[in-house]
């Protein structure tokens, strides 16, 4: 299947178009497609898995084990070939780098003077700005699995430091940039909606717009 961007409004994906390309993975929450045809998936054991056609998956896990109980959720590819991951830990979050030898180093653990809560997603934009999302500040997280709580946020780290750009989001999940660079889209999972913000210089975000309100059993996750 060839998919162009932006997608046509009538885009549909049939179950018959899907096929399995790897098994033996552990919580592959986020998957990256590489230019050489390989895939990288998050690994629930604290690292990532490399998937190539005709080969068994290769797992890169923290050197010396995982005593901090890192739980990679969203992942991103760094320019040096290492992997960045959003840590969805039980208490603390943040963004970390893991290299090909399994050495883990922290990139981002504080925002606006506070420890970053369990972190959902990370992505680096074309300007090199690191974006990250926190679904909720509520402890434990399952207390935010409803329509009443909206305490998630979108943050960035750039040459100006680390800061929150949008707050009061109903369980922030993944974000995505529109192809024309005008919008940042976000899934508000337990508020059951897809929203977007105007992307302004800085970077900064303008007022939120609701793109689509969902209901029933529809809980948007990846975008």
PDB file of C-alpha atoms in Angstrom:
ATOM      1  CA  UNK A   1       0.000   0.000   0.000  1.00  0.00           C
ATOM      2  CA  UNK A   2       1.274   3.459  -0.939  1.00  0.00           C
ATOM      3  CA  UNK A   3       0.110   6.294   1.302  1.00  0.00           C
ATOM      4  CA  UNK A   4       0.613   9.938   0.358  1.00  0.00           C
ATOM      5  CA  UNK A   5       0.540  12.907   2.726  1.00  0.00           C
ATOM      6  CA  UNK A   6      -1.657  14.623   3.499  1.00  0.00           C
ATOM      7  CA  UNK A   7      -4.132  11.752   3.433  1.00  0.00           C
ATOM      8  CA  UNK A   8      -7.219  12.000   1.293  1.00  0.00           C
ATOM      9  CA  UNK A   9     -10.389  12.694   3.316  1.00  0.00           C
ATOM     10  CA  UNK A  10     -11.857   9.348   2.232  1.00  0.00           C
ATOM     11  CA  UNK A  11      -8.802   7.323   3.389  1.00  0.00           C
ATOM     12  CA  UNK A  12      -9.706   3.925   4.837  1.00  0.00           C
ATOM     13  CA  UNK A  13      -7.574   1.025   6.016  1.00  0.00           C
ATOM     14  CA  UNK A  14      -9.078  -2.414   5.519  1.00  0.00           C
ATOM     15  CA  UNK A  15      -8.166  -5.291   7.793  1.00  0.00           C
ATOM     16  CA  UNK A  16      -7.232  -7.279   4.676  1.00  0.00           C
ATOM     17  CA  UNK A  17      -4.395  -4.794   4.043  1.00  0.00           C
ATOM     18  CA  UNK A  18      -2.672  -5.620   7.336  1.00  0.00           C
ATOM     19  CA  UNK A  19       0.039  -8.216   7.841  1.00  0.00           C
ATOM     20  CA  UNK A  20       2.387  -9.170  10.645  1.00  0.00           C
ATOM     21  CA  UNK A  21       6.036  -8.181  10.215  1.00  0.00           C
ATOM     22  CA  UNK A  22       7.420  -9.186  13.638  1.00  0.00           C
ATOM     23  CA  UNK A  23       6.568 -11.019  16.813  1.00  0.00           C
ATOM     24  CA  UNK A  24       8.320 -11.527  20.120  1.00  0.00           C
ATOM     25  CA  UNK A  25       7.976  -7.835  21.007  1.00  0.00           C
ATOM     26  CA  UNK A  26       7.276  -6.389  24.463  1.00  0.00           C
ATOM     27  CA  UNK A  27       4.783  -3.524  24.598  1.00  0.00           C
ATOM     28  CA  UNK A  28       5.658  -1.916  21.226  1.00  0.00           C
ATOM     29  CA  UNK A  29       3.629   1.203  22.013  1.00  0.00           C
ATOM     30  CA  UNK A  30       5.344   3.386  19.400  1.00  0.00           C
ATOM     31  CA  UNK A  31       6.906   2.375  16.071  1.00  0.00           C
ATOM     32  CA  UNK A  32       9.291   4.367  13.844  1.00  0.00           C
ATOM     33  CA  UNK A  33       9.849   3.587  10.155  1.00  0.00           C
ATOM     34  CA  UNK A  34      13.467   4.119   9.010  1.00  0.00           C
ATOM     35  CA  UNK A  35      14.621   5.252   5.572  1.00  0.00           C
ATOM     36  CA  UNK A  36      16.358   1.907   4.978  1.00  0.00           C
ATOM     37  CA  UNK A  37      13.130  -0.057   5.472  1.00  0.00           C
ATOM     38  CA  UNK A  38      13.779  -1.094   9.063  1.00  0.00           C
ATOM     39  CA  UNK A  39      11.507  -0.447  12.026  1.00  0.00           C
ATOM     40  CA  UNK A  40      12.212   0.580  15.598  1.00  0.00           C
ATOM     41  CA  UNK A  41       9.636  -0.147  18.308  1.00  0.00           C
ATOM     42  CA  UNK A  42       9.468   0.799  21.961  1.00  0.00           C
ATOM     43  CA  UNK A  43      10.285  -2.079  24.332  1.00  0.00           C
ATOM     44  CA  UNK A  44       8.537  -2.319  27.695  1.00  0.00           C
ATOM     45  CA  UNK A  45      11.722  -3.612  29.298  1.00  0.00           C
ATOM     46  CA  UNK A  46      13.288  -0.161  29.174  1.00  0.00           C
ATOM     47  CA  UNK A  47      14.671   0.160  25.647  1.00  0.00           C
ATOM     48  CA  UNK A  48      13.738  -0.523  22.055  1.00  0.00           C
ATOM     49  CA  UNK A  49      13.554  -3.251  19.408  1.00  0.00           C
ATOM     50  CA  UNK A  50      15.037  -3.141  15.887  1.00  0.00           C
ATOM     51  CA  UNK A  51      13.065  -5.010  13.223  1.00  0.00           C
ATOM     52  CA  UNK A  52      14.462  -5.872   9.799  1.00  0.00           C
ATOM     53  CA  UNK A  53      13.006  -8.080   7.102  1.00  0.00           C
ATOM     54  CA  UNK A  54      14.109 -11.693   7.388  1.00  0.00           C
ATOM     55  CA  UNK A  55      15.728 -11.229  10.807  1.00  0.00           C
ATOM     56  CA  UNK A  56      14.601 -11.839  14.361  1.00  0.00           C
ATOM     57  CA  UNK A  57      13.981  -8.608  16.294  1.00  0.00           C
ATOM     58  CA  UNK A  58      17.056  -7.251  18.096  1.00  0.00           C
ATOM     59  CA  UNK A  59      16.324  -5.805  21.528  1.00  0.00           C
ATOM     60  CA  UNK A  60      18.425  -3.002  23.016  1.00  0.00           C
ATOM     61  CA  UNK A  61      17.803  -2.819  26.763  1.00  0.00           C
ATOM     62  CA  UNK A  62      19.407  -0.746  29.532  1.00  0.00           C
ATOM     63  CA  UNK A  63      22.956  -1.814  30.306  1.00  0.00           C
ATOM     64  CA  UNK A  64      23.058  -3.367  33.767  1.00  0.00           C
ATOM     65  CA  UNK A  65      19.324  -4.044  33.874  1.00  0.00           C
ATOM     66  CA  UNK A  66      16.435  -1.686  34.524  1.00  0.00           C
ATOM     67  CA  UNK A  67      16.521  -0.768  38.236  1.00  0.00           C
ATOM     68  CA  UNK A  68      14.729   2.543  37.616  1.00  0.00           C
ATOM     69  CA  UNK A  69      11.955   0.660  35.826  1.00  0.00           C
ATOM     70  CA  UNK A  70      12.018   2.779  32.706  1.00  0.00           C
ATOM     71  CA  UNK A  71       8.904   2.223  30.608  1.00  0.00           C
ATOM     72  CA  UNK A  72       9.387   3.692  27.122  1.00  0.00           C
ATOM     73  CA  UNK A  73       6.106   4.858  25.629  1.00  0.00           C
ATOM     74  CA  UNK A  74       6.623   7.271  22.726  1.00  0.00           C
ATOM     75  CA  UNK A  75      10.031   7.093  21.034  1.00  0.00           C
ATOM     76  CA  UNK A  76      11.925   9.340  18.618  1.00  0.00           C
ATOM     77  CA  UNK A  77      15.094   9.017  16.557  1.00  0.00           C
ATOM     78  CA  UNK A  78      17.964  11.342  17.512  1.00  0.00           C
ATOM     79  CA  UNK A  79      20.362  12.673  14.835  1.00  0.00           C
ATOM     80  CA  UNK A  80      23.215  10.542  16.230  1.00  0.00           C
ATOM     81  CA  UNK A  81      21.221   7.313  15.806  1.00  0.00           C
ATOM     82  CA  UNK A  82      20.303   6.907  19.452  1.00  0.00           C
ATOM     83  CA  UNK A  83      16.694   6.578  20.558  1.00  0.00           C
ATOM     84  CA  UNK A  84      14.818   9.059  22.733  1.00  0.00           C
ATOM     85  CA  UNK A  85      11.969   7.764  24.838  1.00  0.00           C
ATOM     86  CA  UNK A  86       9.186   9.251  26.922  1.00  0.00           C
ATOM     87  CA  UNK A  87       9.272   7.462  30.258  1.00  0.00           C
ATOM     88  CA  UNK A  88       5.838   6.340  31.426  1.00  0.00           C
ATOM     89  CA  UNK A  89       7.096   5.379  34.873  1.00  0.00           C
ATOM     90  CA  UNK A  90       4.794   4.714  37.788  1.00  0.00           C
ATOM     91  CA  UNK A  91       5.808   7.930  39.586  1.00  0.00           C
ATOM     92  CA  UNK A  92       8.271   9.985  37.529  1.00  0.00           C
ATOM     93  CA  UNK A  93       8.488  10.634  33.828  1.00  0.00           C
ATOM     94  CA  UNK A  94      10.795  12.658  31.625  1.00  0.00           C
ATOM     95  CA  UNK A  95      12.652  12.071  28.374  1.00  0.00           C
ATOM     96  CA  UNK A  96      15.738   9.849  28.138  1.00  0.00           C
ATOM     97  CA  UNK A  97      18.270   8.817  25.532  1.00  0.00           C
ATOM     98  CA  UNK A  98      19.403   5.210  25.058  1.00  0.00           C
ATOM     99  CA  UNK A  99      22.312   4.475  22.738  1.00  0.00           C
ATOM    100  CA  UNK A 100      23.062   1.314  20.781  1.00  0.00           C
ATOM    101  CA  UNK A 101      24.973  -0.157  23.741  1.00  0.00           C
ATOM    102  CA  UNK A 102      22.057   0.358  26.117  1.00  0.00           C
ATOM    103  CA  UNK A 103      23.507   3.332  28.010  1.00  0.00           C
ATOM    104  CA  UNK A 104      20.663   5.505  29.274  1.00  0.00           C
ATOM    105  CA  UNK A 105      21.106   9.228  29.966  1.00  0.00           C
ATOM    106  CA  UNK A 106      18.461  11.753  31.058  1.00  0.00           C
ATOM    107  CA  UNK A 107      17.583  14.598  28.703  1.00  0.00           C
ATOM    108  CA  UNK A 108      14.638  16.115  30.481  1.00  0.00           C
ATOM    109  CA  UNK A 109      13.403  15.512  34.036  1.00  0.00           C
ATOM    110  CA  UNK A 110      12.093  18.917  35.188  1.00  0.00           C
ATOM    111  CA  UNK A 111       9.727  21.485  33.725  1.00  0.00           C
ATOM    112  CA  UNK A 112       9.037  24.898  35.242  1.00  0.00           C
ATOM    113  CA  UNK A 113      10.701  23.857  38.494  1.00  0.00           C
ATOM    114  CA  UNK A 114       8.760  20.624  38.970  1.00  0.00           C
ATOM    115  CA  UNK A 115       9.593  16.958  38.271  1.00  0.00           C
ATOM    116  CA  UNK A 116       7.925  15.825  35.067  1.00  0.00           C
ATOM    117  CA  UNK A 117       5.078  13.354  35.687  1.00  0.00           C
ATOM    118  CA  UNK A 118       4.891  10.075  33.739  1.00  0.00           C
ATOM    119  CA  UNK A 119       5.442  11.089  30.131  1.00  0.00           C
ATOM    120  CA  UNK A 120       3.497   9.813  27.140  1.00  0.00           C
ATOM    121  CA  UNK A 121       5.132  10.968  23.904  1.00  0.00           C
ATOM    122  CA  UNK A 122       8.231  12.638  22.473  1.00  0.00           C
ATOM    123  CA  UNK A 123       9.041  13.991  19.012  1.00  0.00           C
ATOM    124  CA  UNK A 124      11.735  16.279  17.566  1.00  0.00           C
ATOM    125  CA  UNK A 125      10.573  18.786  14.946  1.00  0.00           C
ATOM    126  CA  UNK A 126      12.414  20.009  11.844  1.00  0.00           C
ATOM    127  CA  UNK A 127      13.981  22.868  13.823  1.00  0.00           C
ATOM    128  CA  UNK A 128      15.418  20.496  16.424  1.00  0.00           C
ATOM    129  CA  UNK A 129      12.923  21.406  19.150  1.00  0.00           C
ATOM    130  CA  UNK A 130      12.008  18.525  21.439  1.00  0.00           C
ATOM    131  CA  UNK A 131       8.267  18.229  22.105  1.00  0.00           C
ATOM    132  CA  UNK A 132       6.781  16.019  24.813  1.00  0.00           C
ATOM    133  CA  UNK A 133       3.382  15.281  26.307  1.00  0.00           C
ATOM    134  CA  UNK A 134       2.179  14.421  29.796  1.00  0.00           C
ATOM    135  CA  UNK A 135      -1.224  12.762  29.926  1.00  0.00           C
ATOM    136  CA  UNK A 136      -2.123  13.722  33.490  1.00  0.00           C
ATOM    137  CA  UNK A 137      -0.708  14.985  36.781  1.00  0.00           C
ATOM    138  CA  UNK A 138      -3.209  12.831  38.689  1.00  0.00           C
ATOM    139  CA  UNK A 139      -1.919   9.943  40.838  1.00  0.00           C
ATOM    140  CA  UNK A 140      -2.564   7.154  40.171  1.00  0.00           C
ATOM    141  CA  UNK A 141      -3.150   7.759  36.467  1.00  0.00           C
ATOM    142  CA  UNK A 142      -6.307   5.671  36.302  1.00  0.00           C
ATOM    143  CA  UNK A 143      -8.130   8.341  38.315  1.00  0.00           C
ATOM    144  CA  UNK A 144      -7.897  10.490  35.178  1.00  0.00           C
ATOM    145  CA  UNK A 145      -9.558   7.884  32.958  1.00  0.00           C
ATOM    146  CA  UNK A 146     -12.777   9.884  32.688  1.00  0.00           C
ATOM    147  CA  UNK A 147     -14.262  13.037  31.147  1.00  0.00           C
ATOM    148  CA  UNK A 148     -13.888  15.137  34.307  1.00  0.00           C
ATOM    149  CA  UNK A 149     -10.097  15.413  34.546  1.00  0.00           C
ATOM    150  CA  UNK A 150      -8.151  17.654  32.146  1.00  0.00           C
ATOM    151  CA  UNK A 151      -4.706  18.222  33.658  1.00  0.00           C
ATOM    152  CA  UNK A 152      -2.377  17.026  30.884  1.00  0.00           C
ATOM    153  CA  UNK A 153      -0.025  19.260  28.927  1.00  0.00           C
ATOM    154  CA  UNK A 154       2.271  19.730  25.928  1.00  0.00           C
ATOM    155  CA  UNK A 155       5.817  20.924  26.587  1.00  0.00           C
ATOM    156  CA  UNK A 156       8.974  21.737  24.650  1.00  0.00           C
ATOM    157  CA  UNK A 157      12.710  21.931  25.205  1.00  0.00           C
ATOM    158  CA  UNK A 158      14.810  24.215  22.987  1.00  0.00           C
ATOM    159  CA  UNK A 159      17.552  26.844  23.278  1.00  0.00           C
ATOM    160  CA  UNK A 160      15.253  28.901  25.517  1.00  0.00           C
ATOM    161  CA  UNK A 161      14.838  26.072  28.017  1.00  0.00           C
ATOM    162  CA  UNK A 162      11.976  23.771  28.966  1.00  0.00           C
ATOM    163  CA  UNK A 163       8.430  25.043  29.256  1.00  0.00           C
ATOM    164  CA  UNK A 164       4.756  24.122  28.975  1.00  0.00           C
ATOM    165  CA  UNK A 165       3.025  25.430  25.834  1.00  0.00           C
ATOM    166  CA  UNK A 166      -0.502  24.084  26.349  1.00  0.00           C
ATOM    167  CA  UNK A 167      -2.163  22.934  29.577  1.00  0.00           C
ATOM    168  CA  UNK A 168      -5.537  21.663  30.713  1.00  0.00           C
ATOM    169  CA  UNK A 169      -5.691  18.835  28.179  1.00  0.00           C
ATOM    170  CA  UNK A 170      -7.941  15.818  28.750  1.00  0.00           C
ATOM    171  CA  UNK A 171      -5.358  13.008  28.939  1.00  0.00           C
ATOM    172  CA  UNK A 172      -2.771  14.119  26.396  1.00  0.00           C
ATOM    173  CA  UNK A 173      -1.610  11.355  24.105  1.00  0.00           C
ATOM    174  CA  UNK A 174       0.353  11.712  20.859  1.00  0.00           C
ATOM    175  CA  UNK A 175       0.767  14.956  18.936  1.00  0.00           C
ATOM    176  CA  UNK A 176       1.392  15.478  15.220  1.00  0.00           C
ATOM    177  CA  UNK A 177       2.279  18.463  13.046  1.00  0.00           C
ATOM    178  CA  UNK A 178       0.177  19.270   9.993  1.00  0.00           C
ATOM    179  CA  UNK A 179       2.068  18.957   6.675  1.00  0.00           C
ATOM    180  CA  UNK A 180       1.808  22.724   6.094  1.00  0.00           C
ATOM    181  CA  UNK A 181       3.320  23.473   9.521  1.00  0.00           C
ATOM    182  CA  UNK A 182       0.324  25.519  10.657  1.00  0.00           C
ATOM    183  CA  UNK A 183      -1.145  23.231  13.313  1.00  0.00           C
ATOM    184  CA  UNK A 184      -0.268  20.870  16.142  1.00  0.00           C
ATOM    185  CA  UNK A 185      -2.874  18.121  16.498  1.00  0.00           C
ATOM    186  CA  UNK A 186      -3.351  16.240  19.771  1.00  0.00           C
ATOM    187  CA  UNK A 187      -5.429  13.305  20.924  1.00  0.00           C
ATOM    188  CA  UNK A 188      -7.228  13.859  24.226  1.00  0.00           C
ATOM    189  CA  UNK A 189      -7.792  10.195  24.963  1.00  0.00           C
ATOM    190  CA  UNK A 190     -10.193  10.097  27.909  1.00  0.00           C
ATOM    191  CA  UNK A 191     -11.936  13.321  26.915  1.00  0.00           C
ATOM    192  CA  UNK A 192     -12.548  11.388  23.660  1.00  0.00           C
ATOM    193  CA  UNK A 193     -11.624  14.100  21.215  1.00  0.00           C
ATOM    194  CA  UNK A 194      -9.085  15.220  18.651  1.00  0.00           C
ATOM    195  CA  UNK A 195      -7.994  18.837  19.052  1.00  0.00           C
ATOM    196  CA  UNK A 196      -5.511  21.189  17.431  1.00  0.00           C
ATOM    197  CA  UNK A 197      -3.578  24.368  18.198  1.00  0.00           C
ATOM    198  CA  UNK A 198      -2.233  27.004  15.787  1.00  0.00           C
ATOM    199  CA  UNK A 199       1.568  26.632  15.665  1.00  0.00           C
ATOM    200  CA  UNK A 200       3.105  30.081  16.194  1.00  0.00           C
ATOM    201  CA  UNK A 201       6.711  31.331  16.158  1.00  0.00           C
ATOM    202  CA  UNK A 202       8.647  30.715  19.348  1.00  0.00           C
ATOM    203  CA  UNK A 203       7.440  28.018  19.202  1.00  0.00           C
ATOM    204  CA  UNK A 204       4.135  28.852  20.819  1.00  0.00           C
ATOM    205  CA  UNK A 205       0.592  27.530  20.535  1.00  0.00           C
ATOM    206  CA  UNK A 206      -2.567  29.530  19.911  1.00  0.00           C
ATOM    207  CA  UNK A 207      -6.080  28.808  21.231  1.00  0.00           C
ATOM    208  CA  UNK A 208      -7.261  25.211  21.086  1.00  0.00           C
ATOM    209  CA  UNK A 209      -9.873  24.075  18.580  1.00  0.00           C
ATOM    210  CA  UNK A 210     -11.800  20.815  18.847  1.00  0.00           C
ATOM    211  CA  UNK A 211     -11.559  18.938  15.552  1.00  0.00           C
ATOM    212  CA  UNK A 212     -13.769  15.980  16.424  1.00  0.00           C
ATOM    213  CA  UNK A 213     -15.661  14.893  19.521  1.00  0.00           C
ATOM    214  CA  UNK A 214     -15.966  11.127  19.844  1.00  0.00           C
ATOM    215  CA  UNK A 215     -18.195   8.962  22.016  1.00  0.00           C
ATOM    216  CA  UNK A 216     -19.003   5.360  22.854  1.00  0.00           C
ATOM    217  CA  UNK A 217     -15.912   3.132  22.796  1.00  0.00           C
ATOM    218  CA  UNK A 218     -13.756   5.515  20.709  1.00  0.00           C
ATOM    219  CA  UNK A 219     -10.653   6.619  22.644  1.00  0.00           C
ATOM    220  CA  UNK A 220      -8.043   8.233  20.325  1.00  0.00           C
ATOM    221  CA  UNK A 221      -4.461   7.220  21.113  1.00  0.00           C
ATOM    222  CA  UNK A 222      -1.851   7.476  18.354  1.00  0.00           C
ATOM    223  CA  UNK A 223      -2.208  10.190  15.724  1.00  0.00           C
TER     224      UNK A 223
END
